[in-house]
GROMACS .gro file of C-alpha atoms in nm:
model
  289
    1UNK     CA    1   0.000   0.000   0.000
    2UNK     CA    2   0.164   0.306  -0.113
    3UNK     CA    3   0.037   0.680  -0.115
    4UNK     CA    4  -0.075   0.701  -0.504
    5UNK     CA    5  -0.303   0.404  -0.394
    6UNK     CA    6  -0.450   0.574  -0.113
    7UNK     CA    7  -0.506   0.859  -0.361
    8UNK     CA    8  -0.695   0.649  -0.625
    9UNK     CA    9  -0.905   0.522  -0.290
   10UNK     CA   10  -1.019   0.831  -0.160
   11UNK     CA   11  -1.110   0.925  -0.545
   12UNK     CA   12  -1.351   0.676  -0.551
   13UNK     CA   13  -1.495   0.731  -0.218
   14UNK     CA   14  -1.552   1.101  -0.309
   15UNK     CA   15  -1.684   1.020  -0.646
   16UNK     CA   16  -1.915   0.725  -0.583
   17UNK     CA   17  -1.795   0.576  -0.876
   18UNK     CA   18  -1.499   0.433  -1.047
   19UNK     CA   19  -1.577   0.599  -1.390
   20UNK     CA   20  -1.603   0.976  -1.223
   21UNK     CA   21  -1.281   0.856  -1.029
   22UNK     CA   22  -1.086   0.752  -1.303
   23UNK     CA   23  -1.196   1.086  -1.473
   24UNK     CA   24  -1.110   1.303  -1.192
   25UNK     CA   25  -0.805   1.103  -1.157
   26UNK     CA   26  -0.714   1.141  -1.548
   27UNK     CA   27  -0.653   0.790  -1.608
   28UNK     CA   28  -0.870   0.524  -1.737
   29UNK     CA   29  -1.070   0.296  -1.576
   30UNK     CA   30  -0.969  -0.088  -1.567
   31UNK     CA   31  -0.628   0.032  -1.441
   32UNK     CA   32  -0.790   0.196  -1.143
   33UNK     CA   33  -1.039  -0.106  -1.119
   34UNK     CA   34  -0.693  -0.358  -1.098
   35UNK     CA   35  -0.589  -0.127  -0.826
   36UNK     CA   36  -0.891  -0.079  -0.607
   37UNK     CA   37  -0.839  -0.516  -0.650
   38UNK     CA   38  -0.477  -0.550  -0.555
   39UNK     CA   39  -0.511  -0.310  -0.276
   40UNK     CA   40  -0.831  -0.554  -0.133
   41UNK     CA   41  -0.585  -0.790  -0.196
   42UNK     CA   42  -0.309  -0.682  -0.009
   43UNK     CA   43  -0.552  -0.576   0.284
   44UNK     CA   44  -0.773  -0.924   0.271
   45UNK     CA   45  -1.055  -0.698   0.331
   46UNK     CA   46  -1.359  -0.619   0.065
   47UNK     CA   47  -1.358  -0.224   0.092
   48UNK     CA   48  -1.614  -0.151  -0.138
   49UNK     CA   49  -1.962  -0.302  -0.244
   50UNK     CA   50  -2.002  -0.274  -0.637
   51UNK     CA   51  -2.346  -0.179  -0.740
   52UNK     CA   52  -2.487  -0.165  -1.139
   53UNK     CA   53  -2.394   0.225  -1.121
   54UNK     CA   54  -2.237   0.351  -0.794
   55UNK     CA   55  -2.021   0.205  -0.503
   56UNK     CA   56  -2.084   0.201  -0.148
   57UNK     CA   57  -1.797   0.194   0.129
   58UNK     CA   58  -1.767  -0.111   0.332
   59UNK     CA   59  -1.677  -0.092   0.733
   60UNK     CA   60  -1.352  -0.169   0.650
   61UNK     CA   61  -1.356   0.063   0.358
   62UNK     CA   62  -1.476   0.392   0.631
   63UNK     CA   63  -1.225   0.305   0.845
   64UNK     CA   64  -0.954   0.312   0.570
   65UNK     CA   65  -1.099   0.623   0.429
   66UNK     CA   66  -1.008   0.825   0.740
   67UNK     CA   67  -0.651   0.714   0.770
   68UNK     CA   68  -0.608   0.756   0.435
   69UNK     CA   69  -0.711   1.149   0.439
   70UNK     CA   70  -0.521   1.149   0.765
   71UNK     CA   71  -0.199   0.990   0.604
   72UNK     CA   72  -0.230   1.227   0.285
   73UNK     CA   73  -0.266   1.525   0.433
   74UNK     CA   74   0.041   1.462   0.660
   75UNK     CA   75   0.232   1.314   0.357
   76UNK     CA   76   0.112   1.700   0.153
   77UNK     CA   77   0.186   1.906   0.506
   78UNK     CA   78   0.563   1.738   0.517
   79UNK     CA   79   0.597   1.851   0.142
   80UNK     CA   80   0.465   2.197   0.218
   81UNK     CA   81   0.708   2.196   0.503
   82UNK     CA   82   1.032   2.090   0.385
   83UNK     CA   83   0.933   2.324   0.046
   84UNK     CA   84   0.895   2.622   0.248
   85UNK     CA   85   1.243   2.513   0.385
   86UNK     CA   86   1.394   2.544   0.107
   87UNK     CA   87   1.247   2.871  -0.026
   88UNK     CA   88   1.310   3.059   0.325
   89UNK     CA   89   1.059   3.376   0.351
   90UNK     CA   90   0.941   3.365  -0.016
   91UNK     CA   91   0.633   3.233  -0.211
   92UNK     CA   92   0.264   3.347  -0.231
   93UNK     CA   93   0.037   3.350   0.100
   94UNK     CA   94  -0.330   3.252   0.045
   95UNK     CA   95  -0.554   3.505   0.252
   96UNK     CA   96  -0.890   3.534   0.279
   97UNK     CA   97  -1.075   3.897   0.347
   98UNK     CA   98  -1.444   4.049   0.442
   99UNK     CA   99  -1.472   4.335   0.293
  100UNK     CA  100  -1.540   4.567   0.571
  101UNK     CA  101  -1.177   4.462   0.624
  102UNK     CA  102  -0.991   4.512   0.318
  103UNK     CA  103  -0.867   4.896   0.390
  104UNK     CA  104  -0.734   4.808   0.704
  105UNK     CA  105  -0.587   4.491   0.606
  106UNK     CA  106  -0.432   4.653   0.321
  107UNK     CA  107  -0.354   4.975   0.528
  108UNK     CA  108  -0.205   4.857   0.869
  109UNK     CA  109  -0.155   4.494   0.843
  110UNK     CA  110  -0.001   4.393   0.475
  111UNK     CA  111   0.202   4.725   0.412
  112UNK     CA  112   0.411   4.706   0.682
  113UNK     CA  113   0.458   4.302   0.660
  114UNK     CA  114   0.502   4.354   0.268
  115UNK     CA  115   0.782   4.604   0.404
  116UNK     CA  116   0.964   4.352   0.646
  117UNK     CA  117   0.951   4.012   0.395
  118UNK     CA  118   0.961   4.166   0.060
  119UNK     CA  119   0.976   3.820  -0.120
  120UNK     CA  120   0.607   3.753  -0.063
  121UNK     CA  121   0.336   3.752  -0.278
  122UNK     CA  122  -0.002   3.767  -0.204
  123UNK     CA  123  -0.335   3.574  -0.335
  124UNK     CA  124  -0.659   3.716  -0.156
  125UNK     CA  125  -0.986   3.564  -0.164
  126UNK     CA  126  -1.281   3.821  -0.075
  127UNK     CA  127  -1.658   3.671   0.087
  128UNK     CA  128  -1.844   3.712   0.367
  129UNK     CA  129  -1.696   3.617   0.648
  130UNK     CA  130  -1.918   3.251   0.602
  131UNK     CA  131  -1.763   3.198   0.322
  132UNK     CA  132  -1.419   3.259   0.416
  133UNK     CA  133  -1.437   3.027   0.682
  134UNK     CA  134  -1.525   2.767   0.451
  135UNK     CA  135  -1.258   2.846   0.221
  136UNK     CA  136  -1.036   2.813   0.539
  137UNK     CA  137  -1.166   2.495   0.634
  138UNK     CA  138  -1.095   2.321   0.260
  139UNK     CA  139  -0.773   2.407   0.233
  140UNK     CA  140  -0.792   2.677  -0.015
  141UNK     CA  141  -0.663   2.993   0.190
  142UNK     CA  142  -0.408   2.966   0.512
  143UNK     CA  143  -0.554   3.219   0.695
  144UNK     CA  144  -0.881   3.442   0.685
  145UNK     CA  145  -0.946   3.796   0.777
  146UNK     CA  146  -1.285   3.800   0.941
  147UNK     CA  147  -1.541   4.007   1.157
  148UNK     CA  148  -1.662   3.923   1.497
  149UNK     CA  149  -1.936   3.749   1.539
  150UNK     CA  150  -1.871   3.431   1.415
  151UNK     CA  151  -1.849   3.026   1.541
  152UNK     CA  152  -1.485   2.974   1.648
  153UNK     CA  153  -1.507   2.590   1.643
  154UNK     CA  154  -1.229   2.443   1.487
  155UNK     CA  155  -1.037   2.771   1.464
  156UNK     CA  156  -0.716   2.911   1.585
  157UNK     CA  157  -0.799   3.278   1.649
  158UNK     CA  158  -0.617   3.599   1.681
  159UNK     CA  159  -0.823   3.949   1.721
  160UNK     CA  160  -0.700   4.300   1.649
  161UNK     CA  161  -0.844   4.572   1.889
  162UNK     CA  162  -1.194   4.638   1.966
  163UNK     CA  163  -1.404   4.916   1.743
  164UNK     CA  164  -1.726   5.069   1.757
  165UNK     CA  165  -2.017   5.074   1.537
  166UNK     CA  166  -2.116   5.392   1.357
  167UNK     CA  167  -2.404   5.564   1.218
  168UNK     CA  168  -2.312   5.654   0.827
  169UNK     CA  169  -2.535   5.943   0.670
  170UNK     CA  170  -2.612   6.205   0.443
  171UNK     CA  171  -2.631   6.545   0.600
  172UNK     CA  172  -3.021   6.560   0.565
  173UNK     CA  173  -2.999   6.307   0.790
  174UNK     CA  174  -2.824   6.446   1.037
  175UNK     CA  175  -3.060   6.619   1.355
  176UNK     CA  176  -2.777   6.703   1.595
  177UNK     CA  177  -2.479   6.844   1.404
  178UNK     CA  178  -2.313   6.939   1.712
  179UNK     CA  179  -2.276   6.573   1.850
  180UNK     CA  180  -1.991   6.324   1.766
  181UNK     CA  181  -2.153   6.030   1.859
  182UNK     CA  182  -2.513   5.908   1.878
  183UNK     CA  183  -2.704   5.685   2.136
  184UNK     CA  184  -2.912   5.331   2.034
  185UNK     CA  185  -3.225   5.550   2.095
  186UNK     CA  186  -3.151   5.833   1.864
  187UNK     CA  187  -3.188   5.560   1.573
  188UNK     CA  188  -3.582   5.477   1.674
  189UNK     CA  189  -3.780   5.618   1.326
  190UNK     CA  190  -3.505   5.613   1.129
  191UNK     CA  191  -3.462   5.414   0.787
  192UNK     CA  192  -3.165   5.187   0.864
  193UNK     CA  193  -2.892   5.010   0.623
  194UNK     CA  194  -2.751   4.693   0.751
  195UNK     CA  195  -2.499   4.443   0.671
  196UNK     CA  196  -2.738   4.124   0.701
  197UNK     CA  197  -2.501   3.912   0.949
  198UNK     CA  198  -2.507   4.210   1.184
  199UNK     CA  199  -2.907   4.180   1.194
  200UNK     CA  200  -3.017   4.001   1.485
  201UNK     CA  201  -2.730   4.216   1.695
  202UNK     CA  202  -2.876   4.530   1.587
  203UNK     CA  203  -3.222   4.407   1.658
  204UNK     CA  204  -3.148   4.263   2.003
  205UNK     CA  205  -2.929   4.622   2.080
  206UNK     CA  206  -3.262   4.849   1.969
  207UNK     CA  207  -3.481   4.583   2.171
  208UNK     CA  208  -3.334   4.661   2.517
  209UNK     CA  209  -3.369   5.012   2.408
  210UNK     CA  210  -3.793   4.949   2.392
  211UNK     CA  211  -3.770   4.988   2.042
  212UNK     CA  212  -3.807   4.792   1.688
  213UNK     CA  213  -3.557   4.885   1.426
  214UNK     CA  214  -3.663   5.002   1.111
  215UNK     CA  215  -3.437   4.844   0.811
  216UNK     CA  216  -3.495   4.991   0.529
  217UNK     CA  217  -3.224   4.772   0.305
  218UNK     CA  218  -3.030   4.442   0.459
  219UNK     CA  219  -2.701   4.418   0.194
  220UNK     CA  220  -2.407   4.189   0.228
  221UNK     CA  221  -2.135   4.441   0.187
  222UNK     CA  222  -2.016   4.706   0.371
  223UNK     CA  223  -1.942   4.963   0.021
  224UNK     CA  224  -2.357   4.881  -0.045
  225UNK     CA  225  -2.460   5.036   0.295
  226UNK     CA  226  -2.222   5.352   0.228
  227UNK     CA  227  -2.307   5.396  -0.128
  228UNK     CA  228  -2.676   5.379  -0.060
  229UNK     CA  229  -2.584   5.622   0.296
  230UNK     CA  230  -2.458   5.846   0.013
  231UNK     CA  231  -2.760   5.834  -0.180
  232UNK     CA  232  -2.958   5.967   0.109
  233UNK     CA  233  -3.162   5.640   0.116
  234UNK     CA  234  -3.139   5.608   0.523
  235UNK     CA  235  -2.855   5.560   0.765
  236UNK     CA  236  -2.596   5.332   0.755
  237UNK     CA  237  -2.481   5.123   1.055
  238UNK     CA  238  -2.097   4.973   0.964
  239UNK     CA  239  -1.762   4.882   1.185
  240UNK     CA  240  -1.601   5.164   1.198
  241UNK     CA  241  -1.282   5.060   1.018
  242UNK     CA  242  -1.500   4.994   0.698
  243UNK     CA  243  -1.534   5.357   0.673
  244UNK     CA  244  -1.207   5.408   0.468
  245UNK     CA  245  -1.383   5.163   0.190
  246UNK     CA  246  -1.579   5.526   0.156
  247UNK     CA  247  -1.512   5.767  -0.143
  248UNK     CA  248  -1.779   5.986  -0.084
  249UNK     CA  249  -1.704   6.359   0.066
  250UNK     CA  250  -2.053   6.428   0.175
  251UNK     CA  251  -2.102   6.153   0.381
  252UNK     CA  252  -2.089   6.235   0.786
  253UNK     CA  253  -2.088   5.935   1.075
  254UNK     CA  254  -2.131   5.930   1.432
  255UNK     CA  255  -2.005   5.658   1.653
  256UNK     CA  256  -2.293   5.478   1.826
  257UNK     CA  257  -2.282   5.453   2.206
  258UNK     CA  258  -2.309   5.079   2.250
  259UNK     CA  259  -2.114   4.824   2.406
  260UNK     CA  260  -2.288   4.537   2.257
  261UNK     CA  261  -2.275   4.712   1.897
  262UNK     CA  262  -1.901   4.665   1.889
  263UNK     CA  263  -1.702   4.431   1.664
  264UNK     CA  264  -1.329   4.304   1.640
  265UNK     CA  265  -1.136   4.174   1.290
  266UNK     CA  266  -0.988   3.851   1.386
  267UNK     CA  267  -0.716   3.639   1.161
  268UNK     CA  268  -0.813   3.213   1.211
  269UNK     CA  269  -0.655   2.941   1.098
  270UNK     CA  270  -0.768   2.599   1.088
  271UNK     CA  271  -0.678   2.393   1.424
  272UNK     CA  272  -0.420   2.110   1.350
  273UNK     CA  273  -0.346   2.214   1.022
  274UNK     CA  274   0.012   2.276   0.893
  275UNK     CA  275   0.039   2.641   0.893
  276UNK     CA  276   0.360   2.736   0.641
  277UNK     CA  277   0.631   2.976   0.742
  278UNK     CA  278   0.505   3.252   0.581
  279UNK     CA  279   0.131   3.254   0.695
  280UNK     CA  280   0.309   3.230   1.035
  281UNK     CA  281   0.525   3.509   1.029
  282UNK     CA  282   0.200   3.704   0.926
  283UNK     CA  283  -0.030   3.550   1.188
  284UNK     CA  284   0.256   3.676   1.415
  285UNK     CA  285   0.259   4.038   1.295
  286UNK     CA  286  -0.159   4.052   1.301
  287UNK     CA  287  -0.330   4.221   1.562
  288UNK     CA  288  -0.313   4.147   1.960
  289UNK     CA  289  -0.364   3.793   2.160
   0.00000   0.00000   0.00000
């Protein structure tokens, strides 16, 4: 049993089928048939059932399934490993970013590391902050760039500092010119513009305050709610770091006077996972413990 066997196992487990495997797996099918057979063989355990058009796993076959992802993905992690060795502080980094992130990120965190290891390159991956965690979870990005809240199960975590929430607007909008910041009540009546994960927090926050928000437009992207805040459509309620993604002049904020309508970027990183020298280096540079 060698690892390009394992590899042609797993392919059919994923597929289903030995004709999608052998597809996926370039190569045509009786050879992979002959070695699904000589690695029963070697075993003396049936690993799959054969049906007219699909194949199911056997006991035996589950149990080898899991070592097998478990032995390939130390086999590709040792690779990784001794290949970073070699290359020292160079390569490309896979990141993934929210956008109410992305000036910041590019601002105060990748600037200065682009300054200290100049031989990187960087690959960024932009989503929700859902979506980057699934990204993170199959392998396709090292580390993510996301926005409290989220579920931290199976994550390594690191947060930057605490921010407040802020009130985005037009000028019409604007009753109290004189005031910097705003409280949860001064928000009662007014059309609001929400990212759509921050929903249920900003409902709960205007709740305690005896009130029931009014959202005039749920979006999933923080340059939405301040283009339509430009407009004059209503007020916009964003982290307050997502304000640089602005371009427009006319646009005024207020922070909003609320503990529980703060938020915090975090970098994660998949628990247990090989984490290469470079994504390292950056994890160490991001934010505080």
């Amino acid at each position: 049993m060698d690892i390009r066997q394992l590899r042609y196992f797993l392919a059919i487990a994923e597929e289903g089928q030995i004709t999608s495997a052998a597809k996926k797996l370039q190569m045509a099918q009786p050879p992979l048939s002959q070695q699904l057979k000589q690695l029963e063989e070697e075993l003396g355990v049936k690993l799959v059932e054969r049906g007219p058009r699909s194949v199911h796993l056997t006991d035996a076959g589950e149990m080898l399934r899991r070592r097998a992802q478990q032995i390939i993905e130390l086999a590709d992690s040792t690779s990784r490993e001794i290949s970073d060795f070699g290359k020292g502080l160079n390569g490309t980094l896979p990141i993934g970013t929210v956008s109410s992130s992305g000036a910041t990120l590019l601002t105060d965190r990748l600037s200065e590391f682009n300054r200290t290891y100049t031989g990187v390159k960087f690959e960024i991956h932009e989503g929700n902050t859902f979506r980057i965690i699934e990204l993170l979870k199959s392998g396709i990005i090292e580390v993510g760039i996301v926005r409290t809240p989220f579920h931290t199960t199976d994550l390594e975590i690191k947060y930057a500092e605490s921010e407040p929430m802020i009130a985005v607007m037009h000028p019409d909008y604007d009753l109290n010119p004189q005031q910097e910041s705003i409280k949860i009540h001064e928000l009662r009546d007014r059309p609001l513009i929400i990212y759509r994960r921050f929903e249920q927090l900003i409902r709960d926050t205007c709740r305690k305050s005896d009130f029931e928000p009014d959202v005039f437009c749920k979006n999933d992207d923080a340059r939405t709610t301040l283009l339509w805040a430009n407009a004059g459509l209503g007020i916009g309620i964003i982290p307050k770091s997502a304000l640089k993604l602005a371009s427009h002049n006319q646009l005024i904020y207020k922070e909003i006077q609320s503990e529980a309508l703060r938020t915090r970027i975090a970098a994660v990183w998949a628990k247990d996972r090989y984490l290469s020298t470079l994504a390292r280096k950056f994890i160490e540079s991001f934010g505080e413990e």
